[in-house]
Amino acid sequence: MILTRRAALGTLAAVAMAPVPAFALSTGDAQTLVAGLVREVNAVIASGKPEAAMLRDFESIFDRYADVPTIARYALGADARRASPDQLRRFTAAYKTYVAHKYGRRFREFIGSEIVPGDARPVKSWIEVNTSVDLRGREKFYVDFHVSDKAGRPLFFNLIIEGVNMLLAERTEIGAILDSKGGNIDALIAEISR
């Protein structure tokens, strides 16, 4: 059988474009991400810094460990489709600060406590990593992190705090604020930027 240059190039192109198995996110990758996140959060909690400094630290942690664009788009819901690229960019930036400060204030309640990473298991297209929060003088509670690598690296995109889904709660809250602003995305951005 004689192989022509055209056939050889066609075969080479077909091989080059053949699907390559994607590297799947492992439970170990997800646990490593959450362990790093927990280590940094515990360090900030134990730092004794003033609230403003702690909130800046929490925002930095959120930016490094969370899939902020995915979380922000989900929180905005269907309105993300009608937002201009500039509005979406500004909303994402404002939302990052808003949610980091909101949950950062919640983490400040953990002063004197420790967040402990636990088991991980695959769920649909992500990995769920369980953690427990050992509060001094109070009953332990649980926070589950949903981790995905859809952004190109492992990042968390959701938290379940004692059964309360952060994505759903945030979508409801952001939707209510947007409704109170008559559907005006710029007014929503201004409101959450306060």
mmCIF file of C-alpha atoms in Angstrom, residues 40-185:
data_model
loop_
_atom_site.group_PDB
_atom_site.id
_atom_site.type_symbol
_atom_site.label_atom_id
_atom_site.label_comp_id
_atom_site.label_asym_id
_atom_site.label_seq_id
_atom_site.Cartn_x
_atom_site.Cartn_y
_atom_site.Cartn_z
ATOM 1 C CA GLU A 40 -5.345 30.036 55.504
ATOM 2 C CA VAL A 41 -8.782 30.712 57.031
ATOM 3 C CA ASN A 42 -7.662 29.240 60.381
ATOM 4 C CA ALA A 43 -4.534 31.448 60.289
ATOM 5 C CA VAL A 44 -6.623 34.579 59.672
ATOM 6 C CA ILE A 45 -9.073 33.619 62.439
ATOM 7 C CA ALA A 46 -6.196 33.106 64.895
ATOM 8 C CA SER A 47 -4.321 36.251 63.804
ATOM 9 C CA GLY A 48 -6.139 38.654 66.104
ATOM 10 C CA LYS A 49 -6.099 41.297 63.358
ATOM 11 C CA PRO A 50 -8.732 44.053 63.300
ATOM 12 C CA GLU A 51 -11.910 43.186 61.384
ATOM 13 C CA ALA A 52 -11.043 45.314 58.332
ATOM 14 C CA ALA A 53 -7.687 43.548 57.904
ATOM 15 C CA MET A 54 -9.285 40.136 58.396
ATOM 16 C CA LEU A 55 -11.929 40.902 55.762
ATOM 17 C CA ARG A 56 -9.215 41.919 53.265
ATOM 18 C CA ASP A 57 -7.466 38.613 54.000
ATOM 19 C CA PHE A 58 -10.713 36.672 53.520
ATOM 20 C CA GLU A 59 -11.296 38.436 50.191
ATOM 21 C CA SER A 60 -7.812 37.460 49.035
ATOM 22 C CA ILE A 61 -8.419 33.847 50.106
ATOM 23 C CA PHE A 62 -11.797 33.802 48.325
ATOM 24 C CA ASP A 63 -10.162 35.158 45.175
ATOM 25 C CA ARG A 64 -7.489 32.418 45.186
ATOM 26 C CA TYR A 65 -9.622 29.419 46.147
ATOM 27 C CA ALA A 66 -13.092 30.132 44.676
ATOM 28 C CA ASP A 67 -14.361 30.083 41.102
ATOM 29 C CA VAL A 68 -15.572 33.659 41.531
ATOM 30 C CA PRO A 69 -16.865 34.207 37.953
ATOM 31 C CA THR A 70 -18.984 31.035 38.132
ATOM 32 C CA ILE A 71 -20.353 31.890 41.577
ATOM 33 C CA ALA A 72 -21.138 35.481 40.526
ATOM 34 C CA ARG A 73 -22.915 34.427 37.303
ATOM 35 C CA TYR A 74 -24.965 31.878 39.232
ATOM 36 C CA ALA A 75 -25.913 34.468 41.862
ATOM 37 C CA LEU A 76 -27.060 36.865 39.129
ATOM 38 C CA GLY A 77 -29.148 34.089 37.584
ATOM 39 C CA ALA A 78 -30.892 34.598 34.244
ATOM 40 C CA ASP A 79 -30.108 38.310 34.469
ATOM 41 C CA ALA A 80 -26.455 37.462 33.739
ATOM 42 C CA ARG A 81 -27.524 36.859 30.117
ATOM 43 C CA ARG A 82 -28.860 40.395 29.702
ATOM 44 C CA ALA A 83 -25.940 42.059 31.484
ATOM 45 C CA SER A 84 -23.386 43.739 29.249
ATOM 46 C CA PRO A 85 -19.814 42.410 29.455
ATOM 47 C CA ASP A 86 -18.870 45.558 31.407
ATOM 48 C CA GLN A 87 -21.761 45.092 33.850
ATOM 49 C CA LEU A 88 -20.857 41.437 34.324
ATOM 50 C CA ARG A 89 -17.218 42.365 34.994
ATOM 51 C CA ARG A 90 -18.209 45.075 37.491
ATOM 52 C CA PHE A 91 -20.792 42.822 39.155
ATOM 53 C CA THR A 92 -18.237 40.021 39.522
ATOM 54 C CA ALA A 93 -15.712 42.395 41.129
ATOM 55 C CA ALA A 94 -18.308 43.894 43.492
ATOM 56 C CA TYR A 95 -19.790 40.494 44.296
ATOM 57 C CA LYS A 96 -16.351 39.076 45.146
ATOM 58 C CA THR A 97 -15.910 41.726 47.845
ATOM 59 C CA TYR A 98 -19.540 41.490 48.991
ATOM 60 C CA VAL A 99 -19.574 37.728 49.482
ATOM 61 C CA ALA A 100 -16.031 37.550 50.921
ATOM 62 C CA HIS A 101 -16.935 40.133 53.552
ATOM 63 C CA LYS A 102 -20.287 38.517 54.282
ATOM 64 C CA TYR A 103 -18.804 35.059 54.856
ATOM 65 C CA GLY A 104 -15.633 36.544 56.359
ATOM 66 C CA ARG A 105 -17.751 38.084 59.115
ATOM 67 C CA ARG A 106 -19.270 34.658 59.667
ATOM 68 C CA PHE A 107 -15.787 33.119 59.906
ATOM 69 C CA ARG A 108 -14.837 35.745 62.518
ATOM 70 C CA GLU A 109 -17.383 34.039 64.787
ATOM 71 C CA PHE A 110 -14.997 31.070 64.763
ATOM 72 C CA ILE A 111 -12.252 32.856 66.733
ATOM 73 C CA GLY A 112 -10.895 30.287 69.169
ATOM 74 C CA SER A 113 -12.263 27.465 67.031
ATOM 75 C CA GLU A 114 -10.864 25.324 64.260
ATOM 76 C CA ILE A 115 -12.092 24.199 60.850
ATOM 77 C CA VAL A 116 -11.049 20.586 60.237
ATOM 78 C CA PRO A 117 -10.936 19.052 56.718
ATOM 79 C CA GLY A 118 -12.557 15.642 56.354
ATOM 80 C CA ASP A 119 -13.493 13.115 53.689
ATOM 81 C CA ALA A 120 -14.123 13.755 49.997
ATOM 82 C CA ARG A 121 -16.327 12.009 47.456
ATOM 83 C CA PRO A 122 -17.184 12.468 43.788
ATOM 84 C CA VAL A 123 -20.669 13.886 43.137
ATOM 85 C CA LYS A 124 -21.848 14.370 39.542
ATOM 86 C CA SER A 125 -19.143 16.524 37.914
ATOM 87 C CA TRP A 126 -17.494 17.779 41.091
ATOM 88 C CA ILE A 127 -15.950 16.612 44.350
ATOM 89 C CA GLU A 128 -17.578 17.281 47.723
ATOM 90 C CA VAL A 129 -15.110 17.836 50.560
ATOM 91 C CA ASN A 130 -16.534 17.693 54.082
ATOM 92 C CA THR A 131 -15.195 19.833 56.900
ATOM 93 C CA SER A 132 -16.251 20.265 60.497
ATOM 94 C CA VAL A 133 -16.083 23.372 62.617
ATOM 95 C CA ASP A 134 -15.171 22.732 66.243
ATOM 96 C CA LEU A 135 -16.581 25.699 68.138
ATOM 97 C CA ARG A 136 -15.471 26.194 71.716
ATOM 98 C CA GLY A 137 -18.406 25.807 74.056
ATOM 99 C CA ARG A 138 -20.832 25.068 71.204
ATOM 100 C CA GLU A 139 -21.852 22.096 69.155
ATOM 101 C CA LYS A 140 -19.734 21.172 66.145
ATOM 102 C CA PHE A 141 -21.233 21.922 62.740
ATOM 103 C CA TYR A 142 -20.374 21.002 59.172
ATOM 104 C CA VAL A 143 -19.404 22.826 55.988
ATOM 105 C CA ASP A 144 -19.164 20.985 52.666
ATOM 106 C CA PHE A 145 -17.144 22.450 49.795
ATOM 107 C CA HIS A 146 -18.037 21.641 46.180
ATOM 108 C CA VAL A 147 -14.846 21.633 44.116
ATOM 109 C CA SER A 148 -14.522 21.559 40.325
ATOM 110 C CA ASP A 149 -11.717 22.066 37.816
ATOM 111 C CA LYS A 150 -13.917 23.565 35.087
ATOM 112 C CA ALA A 151 -12.004 26.853 35.410
ATOM 113 C CA GLY A 152 -8.800 25.026 34.455
ATOM 114 C CA ARG A 153 -7.666 24.290 38.001
ATOM 115 C CA PRO A 154 -9.342 23.049 41.187
ATOM 116 C CA LEU A 155 -11.505 25.761 42.781
ATOM 117 C CA PHE A 156 -14.545 25.622 45.032
ATOM 118 C CA PHE A 157 -17.803 26.871 43.563
ATOM 119 C CA ASN A 158 -20.268 26.211 46.368
ATOM 120 C CA LEU A 159 -20.528 25.774 50.124
ATOM 121 C CA ILE A 160 -23.153 23.881 52.041
ATOM 122 C CA ILE A 161 -23.204 25.271 55.584
ATOM 123 C CA GLU A 162 -25.265 23.083 57.898
ATOM 124 C CA GLY A 163 -27.464 22.079 54.959
ATOM 125 C CA VAL A 164 -27.840 25.620 53.563
ATOM 126 C CA ASN A 165 -26.690 25.863 49.941
ATOM 127 C CA MET A 166 -24.645 29.057 49.428
ATOM 128 C CA LEU A 167 -25.354 29.247 45.674
ATOM 129 C CA LEU A 168 -29.108 29.018 46.145
ATOM 130 C CA ALA A 169 -29.140 31.407 49.110
ATOM 131 C CA GLU A 170 -27.022 33.950 47.236
ATOM 132 C CA ARG A 171 -29.150 33.711 44.093
ATOM 133 C CA THR A 172 -32.259 34.371 46.189
ATOM 134 C CA GLU A 173 -30.647 37.307 48.006
ATOM 135 C CA ILE A 174 -29.134 38.905 44.886
ATOM 136 C CA GLY A 175 -32.440 38.383 43.044
ATOM 137 C CA ALA A 176 -34.312 40.150 45.847
ATOM 138 C CA ILE A 177 -31.885 43.086 45.776
ATOM 139 C CA LEU A 178 -32.166 43.277 41.980
ATOM 140 C CA ASP A 179 -35.979 43.201 42.216
ATOM 141 C CA SER A 180 -35.880 46.010 44.788
ATOM 142 C CA LYS A 181 -33.845 48.021 42.258
ATOM 143 C CA GLY A 182 -36.427 47.477 39.506
ATOM 144 C CA GLY A 183 -34.157 45.048 37.647
ATOM 145 C CA ASN A 184 -31.444 47.692 37.222
ATOM 146 C CA ILE A 185 -28.110 45.828 37.231
#
